[in-house]
Amino acid sequence: MKDIQTIISQMTLEEKAALCIGASAWTSTPIERLGVPEMIVSDGPHGVRRVPDVHAIGMESLPATCFPTASCTASTWDVDLIRQMGQALGEECIALNVDVLLGPGVNMKRSPLGGRNFEYFSEDPYLAGEMAANFIQGVQSKGVGTSIKHYAVNNQEFQRFTISAEVDERALREIYLPAFEKAVKQAQPWTVMCSYNKVNGTFASQHQYLLTEILKKEWGFEGLVVSDWGAVRDRVAALRAGLDWEMPGPQARRAQAIVQAVQSGELDESVLDEAVRRILRIVFKAKATPKGGTFDAEAHHQLARKIAAEGMVLLKNNGILPLSGQKRIAVIGRAAQKAHFQGGGSSHINPTRVSVPWAELQARAEGAELTYAEGYPADDAFRQDLIEEAVKAARSADVALLFIALPTYKESEGYDRKDLDLTQQQVALIQAVAQAQPNTVVILNNGAPVVMCEWIDGVAAVLEAWLMGQAGAEALADILFGQINPSGKLAETFPLHLTDTPAYLNWPGETGTVRYGEGLFVGYRYYDAKRIPVLFPFGHGLSYTTFAYSNPRVSASTFKDVEGVTLTVDVTNTGSRAGKEIVQVYVHDRQAGLVRPQKELKGFAKVELQPGETKAVSVHLDFRAFAFYHPKYRQWITEDGEFDLLIAASAADIRHTLTVTLQSTLNLPCILDKESTIREWLADLRGRAVFGPMYAQMEAQARKMFGGSEEPRYGTESGIGMDIMEMFNDMPLVSVLMFQAASLPIHPEDLVNSLLQQVHSMQ
Ligand code: BGC
């Protein structure tokens, strides 16, 4: 690697400024005289979208494998598989001469309406973080970079360039940042892409707290921060905040602004040098991997097929699946003939080839007669004739396979969905077909939940096939005919109604602001807390076999937070087919100092079992599995106490609960101050030691002043008819003392100051 410091010392101010901005839509600025090469980036995330001429815009990209989108990959819950996908993407980048792949996307699915939800993994930060870290490690193991995106709090498309996401510190730390944090700490993505939106009033591209304080300093991010395409407003402010590389370029005027800011002393040149250092480091790292050659398109197609097969989720099955022995099969729906396998926008891939459900069904149908009916048109028109034709086909068959694809115009980058509905025609079609044919199987192609209450009860089975990638048709045919036993589980909740969803009352925002009013309560955390029934819970997915969980155990029933605890459970395949089960571990804090969700996913494992086979599945739970972010301490903390470990097959299917006791090793600083309430003084260990005896006296005094004598705390008719201490406890200590000032030897403010001195000297 070149000596970066030497190069920086030889660069002119103009060269430094130019390097901090791209040279085109997809390339960095080369500096030939110093041997600084050009770096090429391409979208991402589930395939390589490499345009033939990286210096031009708007051209169709070169053929590459279109893997299933993130909704599907996350539903595999298979970190090894997603790592393999990353490796394959890395190989394609090498063959297509791409240095950095713009992915993965790890934003939380705050609302199922989010237009890009299909590109994102989950509503749960733990699952998304695991997926992201393994994806990144896979790609980067090939010497190709990634760009984890969009940092941060970019959970909707509505006004995505301008909206300010108003989120509190705990939700930021516990919901919106952990997937990034995990990926950065575990996998060190070469680049992080900032988002378009503002976070609490400041553009993400100019967010010092997010870009520098948290990402670079707290998490130790070593790579470069790149802007989302067009996200920079004020280049100098962005540089100062930690945004290293602006894309796309060139932007002569902005480069000039950087030069002028340094010359005028407005911007310290060392800030610019740091951005230059980070960019050069990644450019040279990228160029250390020779590019060219070909990739194994067939092997990657097979991998895409495998991922699709593992990610599809069997939502409902009354026993009709897998198909066996049906002589006449009605195949209904346009998506059977024209595979619907990816979403719209910057992730759009030009696939190397596309498998078609109809052909795959025919190949497996073995003597059965297949008929086809279109079912619904390409547009939104209502076509009764197509419904009638489909009903006819369904009626004269033994089973109807209904392929329902959510139209692309309903889910894409750049805008959100308006509802969770299928088209009117699709709903009417499902209802009519289901009425004519009790053995109706619905196969869905969509990247995010749809509501089903108008028709789910009438159909025999539902297979969520997602935006399944170019080989998805093979996977779904394998599942329908039983060559593959489905094993995917939902990485997001399917709600019954849009009005039930967590962000419903705060979506999509107005007058430039969207308030994250639900706080921590996103996804199943919300449905748990509100006890709202859902259509299919987070973590749900059926199999053609059944699994029993037994003999749950932990490595220690009492443990230190820094050591964590390991939980083990035996899982047995109790059916007659080989299958895979995803064991989920949720943690419930029995008593917390701050509000916490009822349960949170903190570990999982996918295990393959032959019929009758039993395997012990272990999951380690570390410090963070028990910790929460305390906005006053400004750090992750643990508290002594009992936690329930829920061993589950889904968020709504808890098989065993074990209770363990955590011992916190933290020695937290005292956060009591002049405004602290009596309750806060008593809750603090040191506060209680110092103030406890005085509290007893205060209580007696208050009783004398406000309450009768017979009832210790409550006022009697001679008092004021209330629990006076309950009221006092939530007042600042100093304010309560003011009422008793006359009986105190010193002024209440001096007294509180002296108590504070005592507690602070105890640290
Ligand atoms: C998208 C990014 C994408 C970039 C480059 C932006 O509009 O938000 O996800 O990587 O364009 O295509």
mmCIF file of C-alpha atoms in Angstrom, residues 341-573:
data_model
loop_
_atom_site.group_PDB
_atom_site.id
_atom_site.type_symbol
_atom_site.label_atom_id
_atom_site.label_comp_id
_atom_site.label_asym_id
_atom_site.label_seq_id
_atom_site.Cartn_x
_atom_site.Cartn_y
_atom_site.Cartn_z
ATOM 1 C CA PHE A 341 -38.743 -11.075 -8.434
ATOM 2 C CA GLN A 342 -37.383 -7.630 -7.591
ATOM 3 C CA GLY A 343 -38.489 -4.115 -6.659
ATOM 4 C CA GLY A 344 -38.059 -0.756 -8.319
ATOM 5 C CA GLY A 345 -35.327 1.864 -7.994
ATOM 6 C CA SER A 346 -31.567 1.863 -7.573
ATOM 7 C CA SER A 347 -31.470 -1.818 -6.609
ATOM 8 C CA HIS A 348 -32.899 -2.908 -9.964
ATOM 9 C CA ILE A 349 -30.730 -5.639 -11.431
ATOM 10 C CA ASN A 350 -30.381 -6.885 -14.993
ATOM 11 C CA PRO A 351 -30.523 -10.627 -14.230
ATOM 12 C CA THR A 352 -28.333 -13.194 -15.950
ATOM 13 C CA ARG A 353 -31.501 -15.219 -16.464
ATOM 14 C CA VAL A 354 -34.921 -15.579 -14.925
ATOM 15 C CA SER A 355 -36.761 -18.742 -14.000
ATOM 16 C CA VAL A 356 -40.477 -18.712 -14.650
ATOM 17 C CA PRO A 357 -42.929 -20.357 -12.231
ATOM 18 C CA TRP A 358 -45.059 -21.854 -15.006
ATOM 19 C CA ALA A 359 -42.086 -23.655 -16.541
ATOM 20 C CA GLU A 360 -40.831 -24.836 -13.164
ATOM 21 C CA LEU A 361 -44.244 -26.188 -12.221
ATOM 22 C CA GLN A 362 -44.495 -28.027 -15.511
ATOM 23 C CA ALA A 363 -41.085 -29.565 -14.978
ATOM 24 C CA ARG A 364 -42.189 -31.004 -11.629
ATOM 25 C CA ALA A 365 -45.838 -31.812 -12.288
ATOM 26 C CA GLU A 366 -45.141 -35.378 -13.453
ATOM 27 C CA GLY A 367 -48.097 -36.284 -15.572
ATOM 28 C CA ALA A 368 -50.490 -33.773 -14.056
ATOM 29 C CA GLU A 369 -52.331 -31.488 -16.414
ATOM 30 C CA LEU A 370 -51.639 -27.782 -15.917
ATOM 31 C CA THR A 371 -53.958 -25.047 -17.107
ATOM 32 C CA TYR A 372 -53.228 -21.336 -17.013
ATOM 33 C CA ALA A 373 -55.438 -18.309 -16.503
ATOM 34 C CA GLU A 374 -54.103 -14.771 -16.340
ATOM 35 C CA GLY A 375 -56.347 -13.698 -13.440
ATOM 36 C CA TYR A 376 -55.488 -10.010 -13.339
ATOM 37 C CA PRO A 377 -54.152 -7.482 -15.830
ATOM 38 C CA ALA A 378 -50.828 -5.646 -15.664
ATOM 39 C CA ASP A 379 -52.510 -2.420 -14.663
ATOM 40 C CA ASP A 380 -55.096 -1.506 -12.029
ATOM 41 C CA ALA A 381 -58.117 -2.142 -14.258
ATOM 42 C CA PHE A 382 -60.940 -4.360 -12.995
ATOM 43 C CA ARG A 383 -61.497 -7.290 -15.390
ATOM 44 C CA GLN A 384 -64.430 -9.509 -14.465
ATOM 45 C CA ASP A 385 -63.771 -11.625 -17.558
ATOM 46 C CA LEU A 386 -60.349 -12.620 -16.225
ATOM 47 C CA ILE A 387 -61.896 -13.589 -12.893
ATOM 48 C CA GLU A 388 -64.498 -15.725 -14.601
ATOM 49 C CA GLU A 389 -61.899 -17.443 -16.723
ATOM 50 C CA ALA A 390 -59.827 -18.163 -13.589
ATOM 51 C CA VAL A 391 -62.839 -19.536 -11.709
ATOM 52 C CA LYS A 392 -63.561 -21.875 -14.576
ATOM 53 C CA ALA A 393 -60.001 -23.171 -14.553
ATOM 54 C CA ALA A 394 -60.036 -23.553 -10.766
ATOM 55 C CA ARG A 395 -63.356 -25.379 -10.725
ATOM 56 C CA SER A 396 -62.236 -28.053 -13.139
ATOM 57 C CA ALA A 397 -58.953 -28.699 -11.292
ATOM 58 C CA ASP A 398 -57.943 -30.549 -8.124
ATOM 59 C CA VAL A 399 -55.979 -27.615 -6.830
ATOM 60 C CA ALA A 400 -55.550 -23.948 -7.762
ATOM 61 C CA LEU A 401 -52.184 -22.237 -7.462
ATOM 62 C CA LEU A 402 -52.814 -18.535 -7.348
ATOM 63 C CA PHE A 403 -49.786 -16.340 -8.091
ATOM 64 C CA ILE A 404 -50.380 -12.883 -6.691
ATOM 65 C CA ALA A 405 -47.698 -10.244 -7.234
ATOM 66 C CA LEU A 406 -47.920 -6.816 -5.692
ATOM 67 C CA PRO A 407 -47.414 -4.505 -8.692
ATOM 68 C CA THR A 408 -44.000 -2.836 -8.841
ATOM 69 C CA TYR A 409 -45.594 0.580 -8.893
ATOM 70 C CA LYS A 410 -46.848 -0.205 -5.407
ATOM 71 C CA GLU A 411 -43.409 -0.795 -3.928
ATOM 72 C CA SER A 412 -40.352 1.056 -5.008
ATOM 73 C CA GLU A 413 -37.647 3.420 -3.965
ATOM 74 C CA GLY A 414 -38.741 7.052 -3.926
ATOM 75 C CA TYR A 415 -42.265 6.718 -2.559
ATOM 76 C CA ASP A 416 -44.093 4.792 0.121
ATOM 77 C CA ARG A 417 -47.064 2.497 -0.163
ATOM 78 C CA LYS A 418 -50.406 4.109 0.541
ATOM 79 C CA ASP A 419 -51.975 0.995 1.988
ATOM 80 C CA LEU A 420 -51.242 -2.649 2.667
ATOM 81 C CA ASP A 421 -53.750 -3.876 0.136
ATOM 82 C CA LEU A 422 -53.511 -6.041 -2.921
ATOM 83 C CA THR A 423 -55.295 -4.577 -5.916
ATOM 84 C CA GLN A 424 -59.073 -4.727 -5.922
ATOM 85 C CA GLN A 425 -58.933 -7.188 -8.795
ATOM 86 C CA GLN A 426 -56.522 -9.458 -6.947
ATOM 87 C CA VAL A 427 -58.700 -9.589 -3.838
ATOM 88 C CA ALA A 428 -61.818 -10.321 -5.898
ATOM 89 C CA LEU A 429 -59.887 -12.959 -7.817
ATOM 90 C CA ILE A 430 -58.696 -14.754 -4.691
ATOM 91 C CA GLN A 431 -62.183 -14.701 -3.199
ATOM 92 C CA ALA A 432 -63.810 -16.029 -6.344
ATOM 93 C CA VAL A 433 -61.237 -18.746 -6.942
ATOM 94 C CA ALA A 434 -61.272 -19.825 -3.299
ATOM 95 C CA GLN A 435 -65.026 -20.151 -3.435
ATOM 96 C CA ALA A 436 -64.850 -22.318 -6.532
ATOM 97 C CA GLN A 437 -61.915 -24.386 -5.328
ATOM 98 C CA PRO A 438 -61.322 -25.196 -1.634
ATOM 99 C CA ASN A 439 -57.797 -26.341 -2.443
ATOM 100 C CA THR A 440 -56.555 -22.890 -3.297
ATOM 101 C CA VAL A 441 -52.936 -22.038 -2.571
ATOM 102 C CA VAL A 442 -51.921 -18.384 -2.698
ATOM 103 C CA ILE A 443 -48.304 -17.639 -3.598
ATOM 104 C CA LEU A 444 -47.351 -14.048 -2.866
ATOM 105 C CA ASN A 445 -44.626 -12.015 -4.534
ATOM 106 C CA ASN A 446 -44.111 -8.827 -2.577
ATOM 107 C CA GLY A 447 -41.357 -7.237 -0.541
ATOM 108 C CA ALA A 448 -43.447 -6.233 2.459
ATOM 109 C CA PRO A 449 -46.600 -7.342 4.268
ATOM 110 C CA VAL A 450 -50.043 -7.214 2.722
ATOM 111 C CA VAL A 451 -53.275 -7.541 4.668
ATOM 112 C CA MET A 452 -55.282 -10.688 4.064
ATOM 113 C CA CYS A 453 -58.411 -10.582 6.214
ATOM 114 C CA GLU A 454 -60.729 -10.389 3.232
ATOM 115 C CA TRP A 455 -59.614 -13.753 1.930
ATOM 116 C CA ILE A 456 -57.239 -15.702 4.204
ATOM 117 C CA ASP A 457 -59.920 -17.853 5.804
ATOM 118 C CA GLY A 458 -61.110 -19.091 2.439
ATOM 119 C CA VAL A 459 -57.792 -20.395 1.134
ATOM 120 C CA ALA A 460 -56.022 -23.624 1.975
ATOM 121 C CA ALA A 461 -52.454 -22.339 2.063
ATOM 122 C CA VAL A 462 -50.374 -19.191 1.681
ATOM 123 C CA LEU A 463 -46.730 -19.169 0.677
ATOM 124 C CA GLU A 464 -44.899 -15.860 1.064
ATOM 125 C CA ALA A 465 -42.406 -16.064 -1.807
ATOM 126 C CA TRP A 466 -41.220 -12.431 -1.514
ATOM 127 C CA LEU A 467 -39.310 -10.611 -4.204
ATOM 128 C CA MET A 468 -37.578 -13.876 -4.713
ATOM 129 C CA GLY A 469 -34.705 -13.088 -7.055
ATOM 130 C CA GLN A 470 -34.040 -14.520 -10.482
ATOM 131 C CA ALA A 471 -34.111 -18.176 -9.379
ATOM 132 C CA GLY A 472 -37.071 -17.853 -7.046
ATOM 133 C CA ALA A 473 -39.452 -19.697 -9.325
ATOM 134 C CA GLU A 474 -37.398 -22.857 -8.952
ATOM 135 C CA ALA A 475 -37.414 -22.518 -5.181
ATOM 136 C CA LEU A 476 -41.127 -22.028 -4.956
ATOM 137 C CA ALA A 477 -41.852 -24.959 -7.243
ATOM 138 C CA ASP A 478 -39.548 -27.090 -5.081
ATOM 139 C CA ILE A 479 -41.501 -26.025 -1.998
ATOM 140 C CA LEU A 480 -44.928 -26.531 -3.553
ATOM 141 C CA PHE A 481 -44.040 -30.035 -4.678
ATOM 142 C CA GLY A 482 -42.166 -30.939 -1.502
ATOM 143 C CA GLN A 483 -38.654 -31.295 -2.892
ATOM 144 C CA ILE A 484 -37.780 -28.641 -0.352
ATOM 145 C CA ASN A 485 -39.258 -28.364 3.096
ATOM 146 C CA PRO A 486 -39.912 -24.670 3.779
ATOM 147 C CA SER A 487 -37.918 -23.218 6.673
ATOM 148 C CA GLY A 488 -38.125 -19.437 6.385
ATOM 149 C CA LYS A 489 -39.594 -17.385 9.201
ATOM 150 C CA LEU A 490 -40.837 -13.837 9.106
ATOM 151 C CA ALA A 491 -38.350 -11.088 9.883
ATOM 152 C CA GLU A 492 -41.271 -8.692 10.315
ATOM 153 C CA THR A 493 -44.792 -8.826 11.678
ATOM 154 C CA PHE A 494 -47.721 -9.156 9.303
ATOM 155 C CA PRO A 495 -50.447 -6.971 10.849
ATOM 156 C CA LEU A 496 -54.158 -7.568 10.565
ATOM 157 C CA HIS A 497 -54.874 -3.962 9.614
ATOM 158 C CA LEU A 498 -52.864 -0.916 8.682
ATOM 159 C CA THR A 499 -54.480 0.931 11.589
ATOM 160 C CA ASP A 500 -52.863 -1.538 14.002
ATOM 161 C CA THR A 501 -49.313 -0.698 12.984
ATOM 162 C CA PRO A 502 -46.927 1.045 15.394
ATOM 163 C CA ALA A 503 -46.282 4.227 13.411
ATOM 164 C CA TYR A 504 -49.824 4.603 12.132
ATOM 165 C CA LEU A 505 -50.565 7.858 13.972
ATOM 166 C CA ASN A 506 -47.163 9.334 13.188
ATOM 167 C CA TRP A 507 -46.819 8.532 9.497
ATOM 168 C CA PRO A 508 -45.524 9.897 7.204
ATOM 169 C CA GLY A 509 -45.234 13.228 9.011
ATOM 170 C CA GLU A 510 -46.065 16.747 8.008
ATOM 171 C CA THR A 511 -44.505 20.186 7.735
ATOM 172 C CA GLY A 512 -41.092 18.662 7.294
ATOM 173 C CA THR A 513 -41.119 16.510 10.386
ATOM 174 C CA VAL A 514 -41.970 12.933 11.232
ATOM 175 C CA ARG A 515 -42.258 12.209 14.929
ATOM 176 C CA TYR A 516 -41.189 8.745 16.041
ATOM 177 C CA GLY A 517 -43.873 8.788 18.714
ATOM 178 C CA GLU A 518 -43.873 5.042 19.262
ATOM 179 C CA GLY A 519 -40.290 5.274 20.544
ATOM 180 C CA LEU A 520 -38.838 1.842 21.233
ATOM 181 C CA PHE A 521 -42.072 0.122 20.353
ATOM 182 C CA VAL A 522 -41.445 -0.883 16.767
ATOM 183 C CA GLY A 523 -42.664 -4.150 15.244
ATOM 184 C CA TYR A 524 -43.456 -6.927 17.687
ATOM 185 C CA ARG A 525 -42.319 -4.721 20.587
ATOM 186 C CA TYR A 526 -45.405 -2.616 19.876
ATOM 187 C CA TYR A 527 -47.904 -5.422 19.329
ATOM 188 C CA ASP A 528 -46.666 -7.063 22.558
ATOM 189 C CA ALA A 529 -47.029 -3.903 24.591
ATOM 190 C CA LYS A 530 -50.461 -3.036 23.234
ATOM 191 C CA ARG A 531 -51.658 -6.648 23.137
ATOM 192 C CA ILE A 532 -52.766 -6.171 19.560
ATOM 193 C CA PRO A 533 -53.473 -9.386 17.666
ATOM 194 C CA VAL A 534 -51.595 -9.780 14.403
ATOM 195 C CA LEU A 535 -52.099 -11.768 11.221
ATOM 196 C CA PHE A 536 -48.715 -13.518 11.449
ATOM 197 C CA PRO A 537 -46.240 -12.753 14.211
ATOM 198 C CA PHE A 538 -42.578 -11.922 13.847
ATOM 199 C CA GLY A 539 -40.598 -15.155 13.609
ATOM 200 C CA HIS A 540 -43.532 -17.187 12.278
ATOM 201 C CA GLY A 541 -43.107 -19.823 9.569
ATOM 202 C CA LEU A 542 -44.478 -23.320 9.013
ATOM 203 C CA SER A 543 -42.739 -26.482 7.951
ATOM 204 C CA TYR A 544 -43.870 -29.788 6.477
ATOM 205 C CA THR A 545 -42.590 -31.383 9.676
ATOM 206 C CA THR A 546 -42.942 -30.525 13.366
ATOM 207 C CA PHE A 547 -40.389 -29.733 16.059
ATOM 208 C CA ALA A 548 -40.400 -30.296 19.801
ATOM 209 C CA TYR A 549 -38.250 -28.294 22.214
ATOM 210 C CA SER A 550 -37.092 -29.954 25.418
ATOM 211 C CA ASN A 551 -34.576 -29.889 28.226
ATOM 212 C CA PRO A 552 -33.842 -26.159 28.299
ATOM 213 C CA ARG A 553 -30.808 -25.248 30.382
ATOM 214 C CA VAL A 554 -28.371 -22.434 31.078
ATOM 215 C CA SER A 555 -24.638 -22.398 31.752
ATOM 216 C CA ALA A 556 -25.250 -20.549 35.031
ATOM 217 C CA SER A 557 -28.385 -19.363 36.749
ATOM 218 C CA THR A 558 -26.486 -16.375 38.165
ATOM 219 C CA PHE A 559 -23.890 -14.686 36.000
ATOM 220 C CA LYS A 560 -21.944 -11.484 35.507
ATOM 221 C CA ASP A 561 -23.090 -9.215 32.662
ATOM 222 C CA VAL A 562 -19.616 -9.177 31.057
ATOM 223 C CA GLU A 563 -19.499 -12.950 30.954
ATOM 224 C CA GLY A 564 -23.018 -13.460 29.672
ATOM 225 C CA VAL A 565 -24.800 -16.758 29.775
ATOM 226 C CA THR A 566 -25.262 -19.654 27.377
ATOM 227 C CA LEU A 567 -28.624 -21.222 26.900
ATOM 228 C CA THR A 568 -29.138 -24.678 25.415
ATOM 229 C CA VAL A 569 -32.265 -26.498 24.314
ATOM 230 C CA ASP A 570 -32.803 -29.844 22.612
ATOM 231 C CA VAL A 571 -34.777 -29.664 19.412
ATOM 232 C CA THR A 572 -36.306 -32.802 17.946
ATOM 233 C CA ASN A 573 -37.816 -33.328 14.518
#
